[in-house]
Amino acid sequence: MTEQKDWIKDLVIYQIYPRSFYDSNGDGIGDLPGILQKLDYLEELGINALWLSPVYRSPNDDNGYDISGYQEIMEEFGTMEDWDRLRDACRKKGIRMIMDLVVNHSSDEHPWFLESRSSRENPRSDYYIWRDPVDGHEPNNWGSAFGGSAWEYVPERGQYYFHYFSKKQPDLNWACQELRDSVIEMMNWWADKGVEGFRVDAISYLDKPRDFPDSALPPRPDGYSFPDCLICRPGTHAYIREMNRRVFAPRNLLTVGEVAAPTVEELGNYVKTDREEFDMAIPFVLPKTEIDTWSPERLKKEIEESYQAMKEDGWWARFFSNHDKPRQVSLYGDDGEYWEVSAKFLAMFLHSLPGTPYVYQGEEIGMTNVKLPSIEDYDDPSTRDQYQQYLLSGMDPEAALAQAQLESRDNARTPMQWDGSENGGFTSGTPWLKTNPNTRDINVEAQRQDPHSVYQCYRKLIALRKQSSTLSRGDLTFLETGHPKLIALTRSAAEETLLAFHNFSREEQEIPASLLEGADEVLLSSYDREGGYRGPLLRPYESVMFRMRKD
Ligand code: NOJ
Ligand code: CA
């Protein structure tokens, strides 16, 4: 029986999207020396693990999620020596370094692919997924996640290759043992260099059907259909277990899978201890689906279900934000009138739950969505594709832009807002993506000096989690409040019980008196600027956390 790792319960993980974090040399692109310069800031925030989105060599068709050299650093980000310096500095501060690992696909500029595409007979011929044309066309009707067909023709081989993402991201063929050996060798090379964990990208798609049947899903506006049999394949789990056996387990690494898991059972298949796959999973949901379907009730139901399913033998990655989602305060809170309280509210809600909290860069100062003036201002390939799909479906350009703005992954990718100057102190040059103009009001410099800022709320929450094993390990119980938008919960351990109320709405909500029995010291309030908790009638987006009296 495999033991669950206890130390992962003490982590608070900060995700850096390096391109947008801090530019040290004025070329408009964030870089590794920039991260090094801001390490004191992260230490002050209190986090103890850093997840770096990809920093490997890449032509940047998908901002580094298209790797052309797994053992090299992207030139724009710096050198391997810069990476070594960052690793050493992290180690000194007790910050674990976690790298993004993209091995469902590589770049089409990776030497493996260049070789593989050159002929049918070469040592890497089988490293990618090649199929003959069917009646002179693509092998099936599958559409890529970024638009158009999932197949691209290569005349040198007279065959198509499969790409679930863009055509510059050909899928690796995990059925090929030599490919698996090459990937695992590369992972061990990074582990030897001191990487302490991996966040593994798009892991649910590793195994492919041999016969590639047509998808039965209805066609999208571009005429292609999303694949209907790519996820929940036992073969994928077998490949992950091989990775675990050959890389993760012998080195006691932290492992996080980014997964497409339509049910709690499937989520459990990735993270339950005896599965020997990952320590925790980041479920992927399309931004549009999340915007259209989320509600406080559903959120609570999902948290409760996955808690019950995994409390004995699993663990949770807790996040509201990452580089693939709109900004959390714009999506789940209120980026207008209640901007500050709702940003604190979301932080307090998330940090009151069991599981390892993730903080995505800028979340800790309440960064918001942006509306860039034209589709040309957007860099994200999936935003440009969504815009096209909307036009094809008959929307007028203005409506299509408005919809794309709402969903765009670039909402989360605008430069980090360090100060109130035009480019937010991110670069002395021209930023690769426009800075959100609200950097005048929302920035690190202002919030570090303000005892009641969103940033200070995050600092307090992170510090509290470090002191309180009730928060990091206690049991979770949701209490019935009689109102779906008022969420009440306790976290309890042998010595202590914490009680939290979260008003997930723009209306006042009354806490039933019976639920307040035993509530003692107020530990935190999202209304600290206004004097803190003032009674059971909670204000919009009010969160309060109590310690219960010991009887
Ligand atoms: C998931 C990553 O988080 C996303 O940014 C990327 O576009 C796809 N996988 C493809 O690698
Ligand atoms: Ca730079």
Short mmCIF file of C-alpha atoms in Angstrom, two decimals, residues 480 511-518:
data_model
loop_
_atom_site.label_atom_id
_atom_site.label_comp_id
_atom_site.label_asym_id
_atom_site.label_seq_id
_atom_site.Cartn_x
_atom_site.Cartn_y
_atom_site.Cartn_z
CA GLU A 480 -27.04 23.91 6.05
CA ILE A 511 -26.52 33.76 9.34
CA PRO A 512 -29.03 31.59 11.25
CA ALA A 513 -28.46 32.10 14.98
CA SER A 514 -28.06 28.37 15.65
CA LEU A 515 -24.98 28.27 13.43
CA LEU A 516 -23.22 30.95 15.43
CA GLU A 517 -23.34 29.04 18.72
CA GLY A 518 -19.81 28.57 19.95
#
